[in-house]
JSON list of C-alpha atoms in Angstrom, two decimals:
[
{"chain": "A", "resi": 1, "resn": "UNK", "atom": "CA", "xyz": [11.39, -11.28, -4.54]},
{"chain": "A", "resi": 2, "resn": "UNK", "atom": "CA", "xyz": [8.31, -12.00, -6.56]},
{"chain": "A", "resi": 3, "resn": "UNK", "atom": "CA", "xyz": [5.40, -9.59, -6.35]},
{"chain": "A", "resi": 4, "resn": "UNK", "atom": "CA", "xyz": [2.04, -8.87, -7.97]},
{"chain": "A", "resi": 5, "resn": "UNK", "atom": "CA", "xyz": [0.38, -5.47, -8.11]},
{"chain": "A", "resi": 6, "resn": "UNK", "atom": "CA", "xyz": [-3.31, -5.05, -8.85]},
{"chain": "A", "resi": 7, "resn": "UNK", "atom": "CA", "xyz": [-5.42, -1.99, -9.16]},
{"chain": "A", "resi": 8, "resn": "UNK", "atom": "CA", "xyz": [-7.20, -1.19, -5.96]},
{"chain": "A", "resi": 9, "resn": "UNK", "atom": "CA", "xyz": [-10.95, -1.39, -5.79]},
{"chain": "A", "resi": 10, "resn": "UNK", "atom": "CA", "xyz": [-13.69, -1.31, -5.37]},
{"chain": "A", "resi": 11, "resn": "UNK", "atom": "CA", "xyz": [-14.65, -1.13, -8.98]},
{"chain": "A", "resi": 12, "resn": "UNK", "atom": "CA", "xyz": [-18.34, -0.36, -9.42]},
{"chain": "A", "resi": 13, "resn": "UNK", "atom": "CA", "xyz": [-19.95, -0.97, -12.78]},
{"chain": "A", "resi": 14, "resn": "UNK", "atom": "CA", "xyz": [-23.37, -1.19, -14.33]},
{"chain": "A", "resi": 15, "resn": "UNK", "atom": "CA", "xyz": [-24.54, -4.41, -15.89]},
{"chain": "A", "resi": 16, "resn": "UNK", "atom": "CA", "xyz": [-23.26, -4.93, -19.46]},
{"chain": "A", "resi": 17, "resn": "UNK", "atom": "CA", "xyz": [-20.35, -2.54, -18.91]},
{"chain": "A", "resi": 18, "resn": "UNK", "atom": "CA", "xyz": [-16.76, -3.37, -19.90]},
{"chain": "A", "resi": 19, "resn": "UNK", "atom": "CA", "xyz": [-14.47, -4.52, -17.11]},
{"chain": "A", "resi": 20, "resn": "UNK", "atom": "CA", "xyz": [-10.69, -4.20, -16.95]},
{"chain": "A", "resi": 21, "resn": "UNK", "atom": "CA", "xyz": [-8.59, -5.05, -13.91]},
{"chain": "A", "resi": 22, "resn": "UNK", "atom": "CA", "xyz": [-4.92, -4.23, -14.25]},
{"chain": "A", "resi": 23, "resn": "UNK", "atom": "CA", "xyz": [-2.26, -6.62, -13.00]},
{"chain": "A", "resi": 24, "resn": "UNK", "atom": "CA", "xyz": [1.51, -6.29, -13.25]},
{"chain": "A", "resi": 25, "resn": "UNK", "atom": "CA", "xyz": [4.14, -8.55, -11.80]},
{"chain": "A", "resi": 26, "resn": "UNK", "atom": "CA", "xyz": [7.78, -8.79, -10.86]},
{"chain": "A", "resi": 27, "resn": "UNK", "atom": "CA", "xyz": [9.43, -12.18, -11.01]},
{"chain": "A", "resi": 28, "resn": "UNK", "atom": "CA", "xyz": [12.60, -13.96, -11.98]},
{"chain": "A", "resi": 29, "resn": "UNK", "atom": "CA", "xyz": [12.19, -15.74, -15.26]},
{"chain": "A", "resi": 30, "resn": "UNK", "atom": "CA", "xyz": [8.80, -16.37, -16.80]},
{"chain": "A", "resi": 31, "resn": "UNK", "atom": "CA", "xyz": [6.25, -17.55, -14.26]},
{"chain": "A", "resi": 32, "resn": "UNK", "atom": "CA", "xyz": [2.79, -18.93, -14.90]},
{"chain": "A", "resi": 33, "resn": "UNK", "atom": "CA", "xyz": [0.06, -16.37, -14.33]},
{"chain": "A", "resi": 34, "resn": "UNK", "atom": "CA", "xyz": [-3.41, -16.85, -12.93]},
{"chain": "A", "resi": 35, "resn": "UNK", "atom": "CA", "xyz": [-6.62, -15.07, -12.15]},
{"chain": "A", "resi": 36, "resn": "UNK", "atom": "CA", "xyz": [-8.66, -16.40, -9.27]},
{"chain": "A", "resi": 37, "resn": "UNK", "atom": "CA", "xyz": [-12.11, -15.22, -8.19]},
{"chain": "A", "resi": 38, "resn": "UNK", "atom": "CA", "xyz": [-13.57, -15.27, -4.71]},
{"chain": "A", "resi": 39, "resn": "UNK", "atom": "CA", "xyz": [-17.30, -14.98, -4.17]},
{"chain": "A", "resi": 40, "resn": "UNK", "atom": "CA", "xyz": [-18.60, -13.86, -0.76]},
{"chain": "A", "resi": 41, "resn": "UNK", "atom": "CA", "xyz": [-18.03, -16.48, 1.90]},
{"chain": "A", "resi": 42, "resn": "UNK", "atom": "CA", "xyz": [-16.21, -18.86, -0.42]},
{"chain": "A", "resi": 43, "resn": "UNK", "atom": "CA", "xyz": [-12.70, -19.98, -1.27]},
{"chain": "A", "resi": 44, "resn": "UNK", "atom": "CA", "xyz": [-10.79, -19.15, -4.44]},
{"chain": "A", "resi": 45, "resn": "UNK", "atom": "CA", "xyz": [-11.87, -20.45, -7.81]},
{"chain": "A", "resi": 46, "resn": "UNK", "atom": "CA", "xyz": [-9.50, -20.57, -10.75]},
{"chain": "A", "resi": 47, "resn": "UNK", "atom": "CA", "xyz": [-10.82, -18.26, -13.45]},
{"chain": "A", "resi": 48, "resn": "UNK", "atom": "CA", "xyz": [-8.09, -18.56, -16.09]},
{"chain": "A", "resi": 49, "resn": "UNK", "atom": "CA", "xyz": [-4.37, -19.04, -16.54]},
{"chain": "A", "resi": 50, "resn": "UNK", "atom": "CA", "xyz": [-1.49, -18.55, -18.96]},
{"chain": "A", "resi": 51, "resn": "UNK", "atom": "CA", "xyz": [1.81, -20.34, -18.78]},
{"chain": "A", "resi": 52, "resn": "UNK", "atom": "CA", "xyz": [3.98, -18.54, -21.32]},
{"chain": "A", "resi": 53, "resn": "UNK", "atom": "CA", "xyz": [4.38, -15.21, -23.06]},
{"chain": "A", "resi": 54, "resn": "UNK", "atom": "CA", "xyz": [1.60, -14.22, -25.48]},
{"chain": "A", "resi": 55, "resn": "UNK", "atom": "CA", "xyz": [-0.69, -16.96, -24.18]},
{"chain": "A", "resi": 56, "resn": "UNK", "atom": "CA", "xyz": [-4.28, -15.86, -23.76]},
{"chain": "A", "resi": 57, "resn": "UNK", "atom": "CA", "xyz": [-6.32, -17.41, -21.00]},
{"chain": "A", "resi": 58, "resn": "UNK", "atom": "CA", "xyz": [-10.09, -17.27, -21.26]},
{"chain": "A", "resi": 59, "resn": "UNK", "atom": "CA", "xyz": [-13.11, -18.54, -19.38]},
{"chain": "A", "resi": 60, "resn": "UNK", "atom": "CA", "xyz": [-16.73, -17.45, -18.84]},
{"chain": "A", "resi": 61, "resn": "UNK", "atom": "CA", "xyz": [-16.24, -14.39, -21.05]},
{"chain": "A", "resi": 62, "resn": "UNK", "atom": "CA", "xyz": [-13.13, -13.26, -19.19]},
{"chain": "A", "resi": 63, "resn": "UNK", "atom": "CA", "xyz": [-9.78, -12.95, -20.97]},
{"chain": "A", "resi": 64, "resn": "UNK", "atom": "CA", "xyz": [-6.21, -12.09, -20.06]},
{"chain": "A", "resi": 65, "resn": "UNK", "atom": "CA", "xyz": [-3.05, -12.09, -22.17]},
{"chain": "A", "resi": 66, "resn": "UNK", "atom": "CA", "xyz": [0.43, -12.78, -20.81]},
{"chain": "A", "resi": 67, "resn": "UNK", "atom": "CA", "xyz": [2.52, -9.75, -21.84]},
{"chain": "A", "resi": 68, "resn": "UNK", "atom": "CA", "xyz": [6.20, -10.32, -21.21]},
{"chain": "A", "resi": 69, "resn": "UNK", "atom": "CA", "xyz": [7.26, -6.89, -22.48]},
{"chain": "A", "resi": 70, "resn": "UNK", "atom": "CA", "xyz": [5.07, -5.04, -20.01]},
{"chain": "A", "resi": 71, "resn": "UNK", "atom": "CA", "xyz": [5.06, -7.79, -17.34]},
{"chain": "A", "resi": 72, "resn": "UNK", "atom": "CA", "xyz": [1.29, -7.57, -17.25]},
{"chain": "A", "resi": 73, "resn": "UNK", "atom": "CA", "xyz": [-1.73, -9.86, -17.20]},
{"chain": "A", "resi": 74, "resn": "UNK", "atom": "CA", "xyz": [-4.77, -7.59, -17.30]},
{"chain": "A", "resi": 75, "resn": "UNK", "atom": "CA", "xyz": [-8.21, -9.15, -16.90]},
{"chain": "A", "resi": 76, "resn": "UNK", "atom": "CA", "xyz": [-11.03, -8.08, -19.22]},
{"chain": "A", "resi": 77, "resn": "UNK", "atom": "CA", "xyz": [-14.66, -8.88, -19.78]},
{"chain": "A", "resi": 78, "resn": "UNK", "atom": "CA", "xyz": [-16.78, -7.27, -22.42]},
{"chain": "A", "resi": 79, "resn": "UNK", "atom": "CA", "xyz": [-20.15, -7.30, -20.71]},
{"chain": "A", "resi": 80, "resn": "UNK", "atom": "CA", "xyz": [-20.39, -7.92, -16.98]},
{"chain": "A", "resi": 81, "resn": "UNK", "atom": "CA", "xyz": [-23.35, -9.34, -15.10]},
{"chain": "A", "resi": 82, "resn": "UNK", "atom": "CA", "xyz": [-24.48, -8.88, -11.51]},
{"chain": "A", "resi": 83, "resn": "UNK", "atom": "CA", "xyz": [-23.24, -12.42, -10.85]},
{"chain": "A", "resi": 84, "resn": "UNK", "atom": "CA", "xyz": [-19.68, -11.27, -11.64]},
{"chain": "A", "resi": 85, "resn": "UNK", "atom": "CA", "xyz": [-19.61, -9.29, -8.39]},
{"chain": "A", "resi": 86, "resn": "UNK", "atom": "CA", "xyz": [-16.70, -10.77, -6.47]},
{"chain": "A", "resi": 87, "resn": "UNK", "atom": "CA", "xyz": [-13.08, -10.21, -5.52]},
{"chain": "A", "resi": 88, "resn": "UNK", "atom": "CA", "xyz": [-10.53, -10.98, -8.23]},
{"chain": "A", "resi": 89, "resn": "UNK", "atom": "CA", "xyz": [-6.95, -11.99, -7.48]},
{"chain": "A", "resi": 90, "resn": "UNK", "atom": "CA", "xyz": [-4.04, -12.01, -9.87]},
{"chain": "A", "resi": 91, "resn": "UNK", "atom": "CA", "xyz": [-1.28, -14.48, -8.97]},
{"chain": "A", "resi": 92, "resn": "UNK", "atom": "CA", "xyz": [2.00, -15.84, -10.26]},
{"chain": "A", "resi": 93, "resn": "UNK", "atom": "CA", "xyz": [3.67, -19.21, -9.85]},
{"chain": "A", "resi": 94, "resn": "UNK", "atom": "CA", "xyz": [7.37, -19.50, -10.59]},
{"chain": "A", "resi": 95, "resn": "UNK", "atom": "CA", "xyz": [8.37, -22.30, -12.93]},
{"chain": "A", "resi": 96, "resn": "UNK", "atom": "CA", "xyz": [10.48, -24.13, -10.37]},
{"chain": "A", "resi": 97, "resn": "UNK", "atom": "CA", "xyz": [8.55, -26.98, -8.83]},
{"chain": "A", "resi": 98, "resn": "UNK", "atom": "CA", "xyz": [7.52, -26.58, -5.23]},
{"chain": "A", "resi": 99, "resn": "UNK", "atom": "CA", "xyz": [7.26, -22.84, -5.36]},
{"chain": "A", "resi": 100, "resn": "UNK", "atom": "CA", "xyz": [4.39, -20.86, -3.95]},
{"chain": "A", "resi": 101, "resn": "UNK", "atom": "CA", "xyz": [1.69, -18.72, -5.48]},
{"chain": "A", "resi": 102, "resn": "UNK", "atom": "CA", "xyz": [2.22, -15.02, -4.94]},
{"chain": "A", "resi": 103, "resn": "UNK", "atom": "CA", "xyz": [-1.02, -13.05, -4.96]},
{"chain": "A", "resi": 104, "resn": "UNK", "atom": "CA", "xyz": [-1.93, -9.48, -5.61]},
{"chain": "A", "resi": 105, "resn": "UNK", "atom": "CA", "xyz": [-4.04, -7.65, -3.06]},
{"chain": "A", "resi": 106, "resn": "UNK", "atom": "CA", "xyz": [-7.32, -8.41, -4.80]},
{"chain": "A", "resi": 107, "resn": "UNK", "atom": "CA", "xyz": [-9.79, -6.14, -6.55]},
{"chain": "A", "resi": 108, "resn": "UNK", "atom": "CA", "xyz": [-13.39, -6.03, -5.43]},
{"chain": "A", "resi": 109, "resn": "UNK", "atom": "CA", "xyz": [-15.86, -5.67, -8.28]},
{"chain": "A", "resi": 110, "resn": "UNK", "atom": "CA", "xyz": [-19.46, -4.67, -7.72]},
{"chain": "A", "resi": 111, "resn": "UNK", "atom": "CA", "xyz": [-21.87, -4.86, -10.65]},
{"chain": "A", "resi": 112, "resn": "UNK", "atom": "CA", "xyz": [-25.16, -3.03, -10.24]},
{"chain": "A", "resi": 113, "resn": "UNK", "atom": "CA", "xyz": [-28.30, -3.90, -12.19]},
{"chain": "B", "resi": 1, "resn": "UNK", "atom": "CA", "xyz": [-14.03, -35.50, -9.28]},
{"chain": "B", "resi": 2, "resn": "UNK", "atom": "CA", "xyz": [-14.69, -34.13, -5.85]},
{"chain": "B", "resi": 3, "resn": "UNK", "atom": "CA", "xyz": [-12.98, -30.85, -5.08]},
{"chain": "B", "resi": 4, "resn": "UNK", "atom": "CA", "xyz": [-10.74, -29.90, -2.21]},
{"chain": "B", "resi": 5, "resn": "UNK", "atom": "CA", "xyz": [-12.54, -30.25, 1.09]},
{"chain": "B", "resi": 6, "resn": "UNK", "atom": "CA", "xyz": [-11.69, -28.54, 4.35]},
{"chain": "B", "resi": 7, "resn": "UNK", "atom": "CA", "xyz": [-12.99, -29.20, 7.82]},
{"chain": "B", "resi": 8, "resn": "UNK", "atom": "CA", "xyz": [-14.27, -27.63, 9.87]},
{"chain": "B", "resi": 9, "resn": "UNK", "atom": "CA", "xyz": [-15.64, -24.65, 7.97]},
{"chain": "B", "resi": 10, "resn": "UNK", "atom": "CA", "xyz": [-15.84, -22.45, 11.04]},
{"chain": "B", "resi": 11, "resn": "UNK", "atom": "CA", "xyz": [-13.99, -22.44, 14.33]},
{"chain": "B", "resi": 12, "resn": "UNK", "atom": "CA", "xyz": [-14.05, -20.21, 17.38]},
{"chain": "B", "resi": 13, "resn": "UNK", "atom": "CA", "xyz": [-11.19, -20.48, 19.83]},
{"chain": "B", "resi": 14, "resn": "UNK", "atom": "CA", "xyz": [-9.75, -18.39, 22.65]},
{"chain": "B", "resi": 15, "resn": "UNK", "atom": "CA", "xyz": [-6.26, -17.01, 22.99]},
{"chain": "B", "resi": 16, "resn": "UNK", "atom": "CA", "xyz": [-3.71, -19.54, 24.11]},
{"chain": "B", "resi": 17, "resn": "UNK", "atom": "CA", "xyz": [-5.58, -22.55, 22.76]},
{"chain": "B", "resi": 18, "resn": "UNK", "atom": "CA", "xyz": [-4.42, -24.64, 19.85]},
{"chain": "B", "resi": 19, "resn": "UNK", "atom": "CA", "xyz": [-6.31, -25.67, 16.75]},
{"chain": "B", "resi": 20, "resn": "UNK", "atom": "CA", "xyz": [-6.04, -28.30, 14.02]},
{"chain": "B", "resi": 21, "resn": "UNK", "atom": "CA", "xyz": [-7.46, -27.79, 10.55]},
{"chain": "B", "resi": 22, "resn": "UNK", "atom": "CA", "xyz": [-7.89, -30.55, 8.00]},
{"chain": "B", "resi": 23, "resn": "UNK", "atom": "CA", "xyz": [-7.66, -30.61, 4.21]},
{"chain": "B", "resi": 24, "resn": "UNK", "atom": "CA", "xyz": [-8.47, -33.42, 1.78]},
{"chain": "B", "resi": 25, "resn": "UNK", "atom": "CA", "xyz": [-7.03, -32.81, -1.68]},
{"chain": "B", "resi": 26, "resn": "UNK", "atom": "CA", "xyz": [-8.50, -33.72, -5.03]},
{"chain": "B", "resi": 27, "resn": "UNK", "atom": "CA", "xyz": [-8.02, -37.40, -5.74]},
{"chain": "B", "resi": 28, "resn": "UNK", "atom": "CA", "xyz": [-4.64, -37.99, -7.35]},
{"chain": "B", "resi": 29, "resn": "UNK", "atom": "CA", "xyz": [-3.15, -34.72, -6.15]},
{"chain": "B", "resi": 30, "resn": "UNK", "atom": "CA", "xyz": [-0.03, -35.18, -4.06]},
{"chain": "B", "resi": 31, "resn": "UNK", "atom": "CA", "xyz": [0.75, -31.57, -3.21]},
{"chain": "B", "resi": 32, "resn": "UNK", "atom": "CA", "xyz": [-1.12, -29.58, -0.59]},
{"chain": "B", "resi": 33, "resn": "UNK", "atom": "CA", "xyz": [-0.45, -25.93, 0.19]},
{"chain": "B", "resi": 34, "resn": "UNK", "atom": "CA", "xyz": [-1.85, -23.75, 2.95]},
{"chain": "B", "resi": 35, "resn": "UNK", "atom": "CA", "xyz": [-2.55, -20.03, 2.79]},
{"chain": "B", "resi": 36, "resn": "UNK", "atom": "CA", "xyz": [-3.74, -17.50, 5.33]},
{"chain": "B", "resi": 37, "resn": "UNK", "atom": "CA", "xyz": [-6.12, -14.77, 4.19]},
{"chain": "B", "resi": 38, "resn": "UNK", "atom": "CA", "xyz": [-6.66, -11.65, 6.29]},
{"chain": "B", "resi": 39, "resn": "UNK", "atom": "CA", "xyz": [-8.04, -8.22, 5.37]},
{"chain": "B", "resi": 40, "resn": "UNK", "atom": "CA", "xyz": [-4.77, -6.55, 6.33]},
{"chain": "B", "resi": 41, "resn": "UNK", "atom": "CA", "xyz": [-2.17, -8.90, 4.88]},
{"chain": "B", "resi": 42, "resn": "UNK", "atom": "CA", "xyz": [-4.12, -10.47, 2.05]},
{"chain": "B", "resi": 43, "resn": "UNK", "atom": "CA", "xyz": [-3.22, -13.99, 0.94]},
{"chain": "B", "resi": 44, "resn": "UNK", "atom": "CA", "xyz": [0.00, -15.32, 2.42]},
{"chain": "B", "resi": 45, "resn": "UNK", "atom": "CA", "xyz": [1.64, -18.67, 1.83]},
{"chain": "B", "resi": 46, "resn": "UNK", "atom": "CA", "xyz": [2.15, -20.85, 4.89]},
{"chain": "B", "resi": 47, "resn": "UNK", "atom": "CA", "xyz": [3.67, -24.08, 3.61]},
{"chain": "B", "resi": 48, "resn": "UNK", "atom": "CA", "xyz": [3.48, -26.81, 1.00]},
{"chain": "B", "resi": 49, "resn": "UNK", "atom": "CA", "xyz": [3.61, -30.55, 1.47]},
{"chain": "B", "resi": 50, "resn": "UNK", "atom": "CA", "xyz": [4.38, -33.09, -1.20]},
{"chain": "B", "resi": 51, "resn": "UNK", "atom": "CA", "xyz": [4.54, -36.83, -0.57]},
{"chain": "B", "resi": 52, "resn": "UNK", "atom": "CA", "xyz": [4.47, -36.28, 3.20]},
{"chain": "B", "resi": 53, "resn": "UNK", "atom": "CA", "xyz": [7.43, -33.89, 3.14]},
{"chain": "B", "resi": 54, "resn": "UNK", "atom": "CA", "xyz": [7.39, -30.16, 3.63]},
{"chain": "B", "resi": 55, "resn": "UNK", "atom": "CA", "xyz": [8.69, -28.76, 0.37]},
{"chain": "B", "resi": 56, "resn": "UNK", "atom": "CA", "xyz": [8.35, -25.04, 0.94]},
{"chain": "B", "resi": 57, "resn": "UNK", "atom": "CA", "xyz": [7.65, -22.72, 3.84]},
{"chain": "B", "resi": 58, "resn": "UNK", "atom": "CA", "xyz": [6.50, -19.13, 4.19]},
{"chain": "B", "resi": 59, "resn": "UNK", "atom": "CA", "xyz": [7.42, -16.56, 6.80]},
{"chain": "B", "resi": 60, "resn": "UNK", "atom": "CA", "xyz": [5.29, -17.61, 9.71]},
{"chain": "B", "resi": 61, "resn": "UNK", "atom": "CA", "xyz": [6.33, -18.35, 13.29]},
{"chain": "B", "resi": 62, "resn": "UNK", "atom": "CA", "xyz": [6.93, -21.88, 14.49]},
{"chain": "B", "resi": 63, "resn": "UNK", "atom": "CA", "xyz": [3.48, -21.92, 16.12]},
{"chain": "B", "resi": 64, "resn": "UNK", "atom": "CA", "xyz": [2.21, -22.76, 12.66]},
{"chain": "B", "resi": 65, "resn": "UNK", "atom": "CA", "xyz": [2.95, -26.31, 11.64]},
{"chain": "B", "resi": 66, "resn": "UNK", "atom": "CA", "xyz": [1.59, -28.92, 9.33]},
{"chain": "B", "resi": 67, "resn": "UNK", "atom": "CA", "xyz": [1.84, -32.46, 8.18]},
{"chain": "B", "resi": 68, "resn": "UNK", "atom": "CA", "xyz": [0.72, -34.67, 5.36]},
{"chain": "B", "resi": 69, "resn": "UNK", "atom": "CA", "xyz": [-0.39, -38.25, 5.52]},
{"chain": "B", "resi": 70, "resn": "UNK", "atom": "CA", "xyz": [0.25, -41.09, 3.11]},
{"chain": "B", "resi": 71, "resn": "UNK", "atom": "CA", "xyz": [-3.17, -40.55, 1.50]},
{"chain": "B", "resi": 72, "resn": "UNK", "atom": "CA", "xyz": [-2.17, -36.91, 0.81]},
{"chain": "B", "resi": 73, "resn": "UNK", "atom": "CA", "xyz": [-4.58, -35.50, 3.36]},
{"chain": "B", "resi": 74, "resn": "UNK", "atom": "CA", "xyz": [-3.03, -32.66, 5.28]},
{"chain": "B", "resi": 75, "resn": "UNK", "atom": "CA", "xyz": [-3.48, -31.05, 8.66]},
{"chain": "B", "resi": 76, "resn": "UNK", "atom": "CA", "xyz": [-2.40, -27.67, 9.85]},
{"chain": "B", "resi": 77, "resn": "UNK", "atom": "CA", "xyz": [-1.88, -26.87, 13.51]},
{"chain": "B", "resi": 78, "resn": "UNK", "atom": "CA", "xyz": [-1.63, -23.52, 15.23]},
{"chain": "B", "resi": 79, "resn": "UNK", "atom": "CA", "xyz": [-0.53, -23.53, 18.84]},
{"chain": "B", "resi": 80, "resn": "UNK", "atom": "CA", "xyz": [-0.84, -20.79, 21.45]},
{"chain": "B", "resi": 81, "resn": "UNK", "atom": "CA", "xyz": [-3.40, -18.88, 19.42]},
{"chain": "B", "resi": 82, "resn": "UNK", "atom": "CA", "xyz": [-3.22, -15.10, 19.21]},
{"chain": "B", "resi": 83, "resn": "UNK", "atom": "CA", "xyz": [-5.92, -12.65, 18.23]},
{"chain": "B", "resi": 84, "resn": "UNK", "atom": "CA", "xyz": [-4.03, -11.95, 15.02]},
{"chain": "B", "resi": 85, "resn": "UNK", "atom": "CA", "xyz": [-4.42, -15.57, 13.93]},
{"chain": "B", "resi": 86, "resn": "UNK", "atom": "CA", "xyz": [-8.06, -14.88, 13.13]},
{"chain": "B", "resi": 87, "resn": "UNK", "atom": "CA", "xyz": [-8.26, -15.49, 9.40]},
{"chain": "B", "resi": 88, "resn": "UNK", "atom": "CA", "xyz": [-9.59, -17.60, 6.60]},
{"chain": "B", "resi": 89, "resn": "UNK", "atom": "CA", "xyz": [-7.24, -20.54, 6.11]},
{"chain": "B", "resi": 90, "resn": "UNK", "atom": "CA", "xyz": [-7.25, -21.89, 2.61]},
{"chain": "B", "resi": 91, "resn": "UNK", "atom": "CA", "xyz": [-5.92, -25.19, 1.42]},
{"chain": "B", "resi": 92, "resn": "UNK", "atom": "CA", "xyz": [-4.97, -25.82, -2.19]},
{"chain": "B", "resi": 93, "resn": "UNK", "atom": "CA", "xyz": [-4.02, -29.01, -3.96]},
{"chain": "B", "resi": 94, "resn": "UNK", "atom": "CA", "xyz": [-2.26, -29.78, -7.23]},
{"chain": "B", "resi": 95, "resn": "UNK", "atom": "CA", "xyz": [-0.81, -32.85, -8.86]},
{"chain": "B", "resi": 96, "resn": "UNK", "atom": "CA", "xyz": [2.54, -31.73, -7.58]},
{"chain": "B", "resi": 97, "resn": "UNK", "atom": "CA", "xyz": [4.93, -32.69, -10.29]},
{"chain": "B", "resi": 98, "resn": "UNK", "atom": "CA", "xyz": [4.84, -29.94, -12.87]},
{"chain": "B", "resi": 99, "resn": "UNK", "atom": "CA", "xyz": [6.13, -26.42, -12.61]},
{"chain": "B", "resi": 100, "resn": "UNK", "atom": "CA", "xyz": [2.98, -25.03, -14.19]},
{"chain": "B", "resi": 101, "resn": "UNK", "atom": "CA", "xyz": [0.57, -27.04, -12.06]},
{"chain": "B", "resi": 102, "resn": "UNK", "atom": "CA", "xyz": [-2.65, -25.28, -11.28]},
{"chain": "B", "resi": 103, "resn": "UNK", "atom": "CA", "xyz": [-3.61, -25.06, -7.63]},
{"chain": "B", "resi": 104, "resn": "UNK", "atom": "CA", "xyz": [-7.23, -25.77, -6.77]},
{"chain": "B", "resi": 105, "resn": "UNK", "atom": "CA", "xyz": [-8.56, -24.25, -3.59]},
{"chain": "B", "resi": 106, "resn": "UNK", "atom": "CA", "xyz": [-10.97, -25.48, -0.98]},
{"chain": "B", "resi": 107, "resn": "UNK", "atom": "CA", "xyz": [-13.70, -23.34, 0.61]},
{"chain": "B", "resi": 108, "resn": "UNK", "atom": "CA", "xyz": [-11.52, -22.48, 3.59]},
{"chain": "B", "resi": 109, "resn": "UNK", "atom": "CA", "xyz": [-11.78, -22.69, 7.35]},
{"chain": "B", "resi": 110, "resn": "UNK", "atom": "CA", "xyz": [-12.68, -19.45, 9.05]},
{"chain": "B", "resi": 111, "resn": "UNK", "atom": "CA", "xyz": [-10.92, -19.25, 12.40]},
{"chain": "B", "resi": 112, "resn": "UNK", "atom": "CA", "xyz": [-11.95, -16.66, 14.95]},
{"chain": "B", "resi": 113, "resn": "UNK", "atom": "CA", "xyz": [-9.76, -16.18, 18.01]},
{"chain": "B", "resi": 114, "resn": "UNK", "atom": "CA", "xyz": [-11.40, -14.41, 20.96]}
]
């Protein structure tokens, strides 16, 4: 079945450091890929998405590129802020309508001033 | 547009009781999905409703059920609560038609079973 693997956290960084969170997936066909972020005590917010190979999703300084060859969708940000401290989830959605999101285990990121 | 809303935000129940959670999707969205989030199991899909019909179901026991109304609002019911049902229950909505539809999540209902 479908699965998503993320690097385990927590990831602790200093402000203005470079952030990378690795995400690889296993799926039939070419799913849509997403990154969601969850701040303490809140639900999930969509951060960015990509729907086909080589697409680059970007938002709020975060980027991720859909790599079909390596089945990966790594999240990057060039200069993190304290406000980026959260849990980040990589997820896939198969192309068939009515299918469910499959999530990775989440990566907690802590940015220190 | 208003986002996905869930009520109540917090619930405390005891074992054996039942509970009903409510979700109002974004206006115009016809699909509502439910997910359970726990520290041990992470985010797990419960079910999806589209136009009042259950379209997809995860691997949860029959104690977990749901329904969707004609205005797309959805309710989720858990009967005979167990301690392990303590979790954050998230609802997500999407337009429902397209394969690449983005799901938008509500803030969740945190259920504690004592």
